[in-house]
Amino acid sequence: MATDREQNLAVYRRRLIDHREIEAKLRKLREEKRDFDKQYDKSENDLKALQSVGQIVGEVLKQLTEEKFIVKATNGPRYVVGCRRQLDKAKLKSGTRVALDMTTLTIMRHLPREVDPLVYNMSHEDPGDVTYNQIGGLSDQIRELREVGSSIY
């Protein structure tokens, strides 16, 4: 009787371990599926953008109302435009790059910054009160230029 019970417990433990391993595999596969779904949705959006009539790249200057924005197109003119319903209007702040539909002049999507984010962040750093004399490093070159200049005359 005790051996039957021990055998059954051993089988139960093995199956419990197998079940946990299968659950971990299932969780991993679900995460992979979620990632693939995101990639698929992005690809679909990119294809739709390519299939649509041409788009103009612009930059949001100001939000007039909840639905209307002033956008400066890269080719020069400024437009008062509407926005696609599905677009998150909270992302459309001043300076945001956007894609405009050529025919309706509607904001179709927001675009990433044109410059690398690291370069963008460095351009907004304040160097403080630094003069050229404090930087230094070119004194030899300046001396050589003065010597060449004086030897010409």
mmCIF file of C-alpha atoms in Angstrom:
data_model
loop_
_atom_site.group_PDB
_atom_site.id
_atom_site.type_symbol
_atom_site.label_atom_id
_atom_site.label_comp_id
_atom_site.label_asym_id
_atom_site.label_seq_id
_atom_site.Cartn_x
_atom_site.Cartn_y
_atom_site.Cartn_z
ATOM 1 C CA MET A 1 0.000 0.000 0.000
ATOM 2 C CA ALA A 2 2.802 2.427 0.903
ATOM 3 C CA THR A 3 4.623 1.672 -2.329
ATOM 4 C CA ASP A 4 1.495 2.423 -4.370
ATOM 5 C CA ARG A 5 1.143 5.728 -2.603
ATOM 6 C CA GLU A 6 4.831 6.561 -3.092
ATOM 7 C CA GLN A 7 4.629 5.647 -6.777
ATOM 8 C CA ASN A 8 1.548 7.794 -7.247
ATOM 9 C CA LEU A 9 3.222 10.718 -5.448
ATOM 10 C CA ALA A 10 6.331 10.348 -7.619
ATOM 11 C CA VAL A 11 4.164 10.360 -10.767
ATOM 12 C CA TYR A 12 2.270 13.390 -9.445
ATOM 13 C CA ARG A 13 5.522 15.274 -8.750
ATOM 14 C CA ARG A 14 6.886 14.472 -12.227
ATOM 15 C CA ARG A 15 3.681 15.671 -13.844
ATOM 16 C CA LEU A 16 3.648 18.791 -11.697
ATOM 17 C CA ILE A 17 7.203 19.609 -12.796
ATOM 18 C CA ASP A 18 6.263 18.890 -16.439
ATOM 19 C CA HIS A 19 3.226 21.139 -16.064
ATOM 20 C CA ARG A 20 5.334 24.022 -14.719
ATOM 21 C CA GLU A 21 7.827 23.625 -17.561
ATOM 22 C CA ILE A 22 5.015 23.692 -20.121
ATOM 23 C CA GLU A 23 3.506 26.778 -18.452
ATOM 24 C CA ALA A 24 6.871 28.573 -18.679
ATOM 25 C CA LYS A 25 7.159 27.657 -22.376
ATOM 26 C CA LEU A 26 3.595 28.850 -22.957
ATOM 27 C CA ARG A 27 4.306 32.169 -21.222
ATOM 28 C CA LYS A 28 7.418 32.661 -23.368
ATOM 29 C CA LEU A 29 5.492 31.849 -26.561
ATOM 30 C CA ARG A 30 2.746 34.314 -25.615
ATOM 31 C CA GLU A 31 5.357 37.068 -25.127
ATOM 32 C CA GLU A 32 6.872 36.242 -28.530
ATOM 33 C CA LYS A 33 3.406 36.351 -30.099
ATOM 34 C CA ARG A 34 2.791 39.763 -28.542
ATOM 35 C CA ASP A 35 6.083 41.040 -30.007
ATOM 36 C CA PHE A 36 5.201 39.609 -33.430
ATOM 37 C CA ASP A 37 1.784 41.262 -33.265
ATOM 38 C CA LYS A 38 3.441 44.628 -32.583
ATOM 39 C CA GLN A 39 5.826 44.123 -35.500
ATOM 40 C CA TYR A 40 2.922 43.123 -37.739
ATOM 41 C CA ASP A 41 0.894 46.204 -36.787
ATOM 42 C CA LYS A 42 3.872 48.468 -37.460
ATOM 43 C CA SER A 43 4.442 46.825 -40.849
ATOM 44 C CA GLU A 44 0.767 47.259 -41.720
ATOM 45 C CA ASN A 45 0.892 50.956 -40.816
ATOM 46 C CA ASP A 46 4.059 51.432 -42.857
ATOM 47 C CA LEU A 47 2.458 49.713 -45.862
ATOM 48 C CA LYS A 48 -0.649 51.891 -45.580
ATOM 49 C CA ALA A 49 1.543 54.983 -45.481
ATOM 50 C CA LEU A 50 3.400 53.853 -48.604
ATOM 51 C CA GLN A 51 0.186 53.035 -50.480
ATOM 52 C CA SER A 52 -1.491 56.319 -49.688
ATOM 53 C CA VAL A 53 -1.150 59.382 -51.873
ATOM 54 C CA GLY A 54 2.067 61.290 -51.195
ATOM 55 C CA GLN A 55 2.663 62.908 -47.873
ATOM 56 C CA ILE A 56 4.382 66.121 -46.870
ATOM 57 C CA VAL A 57 6.709 66.315 -43.885
ATOM 58 C CA GLY A 58 5.993 69.247 -41.610
ATOM 59 C CA GLU A 59 6.537 70.546 -38.106
ATOM 60 C CA VAL A 60 3.833 71.501 -35.632
ATOM 61 C CA LEU A 61 4.204 75.155 -34.680
ATOM 62 C CA LYS A 62 1.155 75.678 -32.479
ATOM 63 C CA GLN A 63 -2.098 74.038 -31.438
ATOM 64 C CA LEU A 64 -5.022 76.372 -32.154
ATOM 65 C CA THR A 65 -7.938 74.291 -30.916
ATOM 66 C CA GLU A 66 -8.333 70.699 -29.851
ATOM 67 C CA GLU A 67 -8.603 69.663 -33.511
ATOM 68 C CA LYS A 68 -6.652 72.354 -35.426
ATOM 69 C CA PHE A 69 -2.897 72.918 -35.620
ATOM 70 C CA ILE A 70 -0.556 75.322 -37.409
ATOM 71 C CA VAL A 71 2.004 73.243 -39.295
ATOM 72 C CA LYS A 72 5.019 74.506 -41.242
ATOM 73 C CA ALA A 73 5.685 72.278 -44.244
ATOM 74 C CA THR A 74 9.258 71.508 -45.254
ATOM 75 C CA ASN A 75 8.618 73.051 -48.665
ATOM 76 C CA GLY A 76 7.886 76.418 -47.031
ATOM 77 C CA PRO A 77 4.232 77.360 -46.477
ATOM 78 C CA ARG A 78 2.352 77.165 -43.200
ATOM 79 C CA TYR A 79 -1.049 75.520 -43.004
ATOM 80 C CA VAL A 80 -3.894 75.339 -40.524
ATOM 81 C CA VAL A 81 -4.646 71.623 -40.564
ATOM 82 C CA GLY A 82 -6.826 69.033 -38.926
ATOM 83 C CA CYS A 83 -5.773 65.764 -37.375
ATOM 84 C CA ARG A 84 -6.687 62.120 -37.978
ATOM 85 C CA ARG A 85 -9.096 60.813 -35.322
ATOM 86 C CA GLN A 86 -6.959 57.809 -34.325
ATOM 87 C CA LEU A 87 -3.864 59.949 -33.701
ATOM 88 C CA ASP A 88 -2.868 60.731 -30.104
ATOM 89 C CA LYS A 89 -3.117 64.519 -29.946
ATOM 90 C CA ALA A 90 -1.052 64.640 -26.742
ATOM 91 C CA LYS A 91 2.028 63.756 -28.819
ATOM 92 C CA LEU A 92 1.484 66.729 -31.142
ATOM 93 C CA LYS A 93 3.410 69.397 -29.267
ATOM 94 C CA SER A 94 5.257 72.362 -30.710
ATOM 95 C CA GLY A 95 8.288 71.153 -32.684
ATOM 96 C CA THR A 96 6.933 67.662 -33.411
ATOM 97 C CA ARG A 97 7.575 66.378 -36.955
ATOM 98 C CA VAL A 98 4.431 65.111 -38.683
ATOM 99 C CA ALA A 99 3.329 63.627 -42.000
ATOM 100 C CA LEU A 100 0.555 65.542 -43.800
ATOM 101 C CA ASP A 101 -1.721 64.061 -46.448
ATOM 102 C CA MET A 102 -1.085 66.042 -49.659
ATOM 103 C CA THR A 103 -4.697 66.212 -50.754
ATOM 104 C CA THR A 104 -6.521 66.963 -47.484
ATOM 105 C CA LEU A 105 -3.633 68.511 -45.490
ATOM 106 C CA THR A 106 -4.528 66.330 -42.532
ATOM 107 C CA ILE A 107 -1.958 65.184 -39.983
ATOM 108 C CA MET A 108 -1.669 61.459 -40.633
ATOM 109 C CA ARG A 109 1.053 60.456 -38.134
ATOM 110 C CA HIS A 110 3.757 61.901 -35.932
ATOM 111 C CA LEU A 111 7.331 61.223 -37.040
ATOM 112 C CA PRO A 112 10.491 60.684 -35.004
ATOM 113 C CA ARG A 113 12.953 63.542 -34.647
ATOM 114 C CA GLU A 114 15.192 64.092 -37.624
ATOM 115 C CA VAL A 115 18.311 64.192 -35.487
ATOM 116 C CA ASP A 116 19.623 61.447 -33.266
ATOM 117 C CA PRO A 117 18.175 61.919 -29.738
ATOM 118 C CA LEU A 118 21.657 61.965 -28.206
ATOM 119 C CA VAL A 119 22.760 64.755 -30.541
ATOM 120 C CA TYR A 120 19.486 66.605 -29.892
ATOM 121 C CA ASN A 121 20.004 66.445 -26.115
ATOM 122 C CA MET A 122 23.623 67.601 -26.425
ATOM 123 C CA SER A 123 22.575 70.621 -28.484
ATOM 124 C CA HIS A 124 20.472 71.850 -25.550
ATOM 125 C CA GLU A 125 23.239 71.616 -22.940
ATOM 126 C CA ASP A 126 24.381 74.889 -21.413
ATOM 127 C CA PRO A 127 28.181 75.181 -21.594
ATOM 128 C CA GLY A 128 28.233 77.946 -18.966
ATOM 129 C CA ASP A 129 30.654 80.891 -18.969
ATOM 130 C CA VAL A 130 33.531 79.506 -21.036
ATOM 131 C CA THR A 131 35.865 81.706 -23.075
ATOM 132 C CA TYR A 132 38.172 80.683 -25.906
ATOM 133 C CA ASN A 133 41.189 81.386 -23.676
ATOM 134 C CA GLN A 134 39.947 78.808 -21.162
ATOM 135 C CA ILE A 135 39.634 76.115 -23.826
ATOM 136 C CA GLY A 136 43.129 76.583 -25.297
ATOM 137 C CA GLY A 137 44.975 74.019 -27.347
ATOM 138 C CA LEU A 138 45.711 76.055 -30.487
ATOM 139 C CA SER A 139 48.538 78.288 -29.291
ATOM 140 C CA ASP A 140 51.136 76.507 -31.500
ATOM 141 C CA GLN A 141 48.972 76.930 -34.601
ATOM 142 C CA ILE A 142 48.310 80.604 -33.838
ATOM 143 C CA ARG A 143 52.074 81.212 -33.434
ATOM 144 C CA GLU A 144 52.778 79.468 -36.779
ATOM 145 C CA LEU A 145 50.150 81.593 -38.546
ATOM 146 C CA ARG A 146 51.659 84.784 -37.107
ATOM 147 C CA GLU A 147 55.140 83.718 -38.268
ATOM 148 C CA VAL A 148 53.873 82.981 -41.799
ATOM 149 C CA GLY A 149 52.029 86.289 -41.882
ATOM 150 C CA SER A 150 55.064 88.285 -40.780
ATOM 151 C CA SER A 151 57.381 86.504 -43.237
ATOM 152 C CA ILE A 152 55.214 87.527 -46.217
ATOM 153 C CA TYR A 153 55.747 91.230 -45.550
#
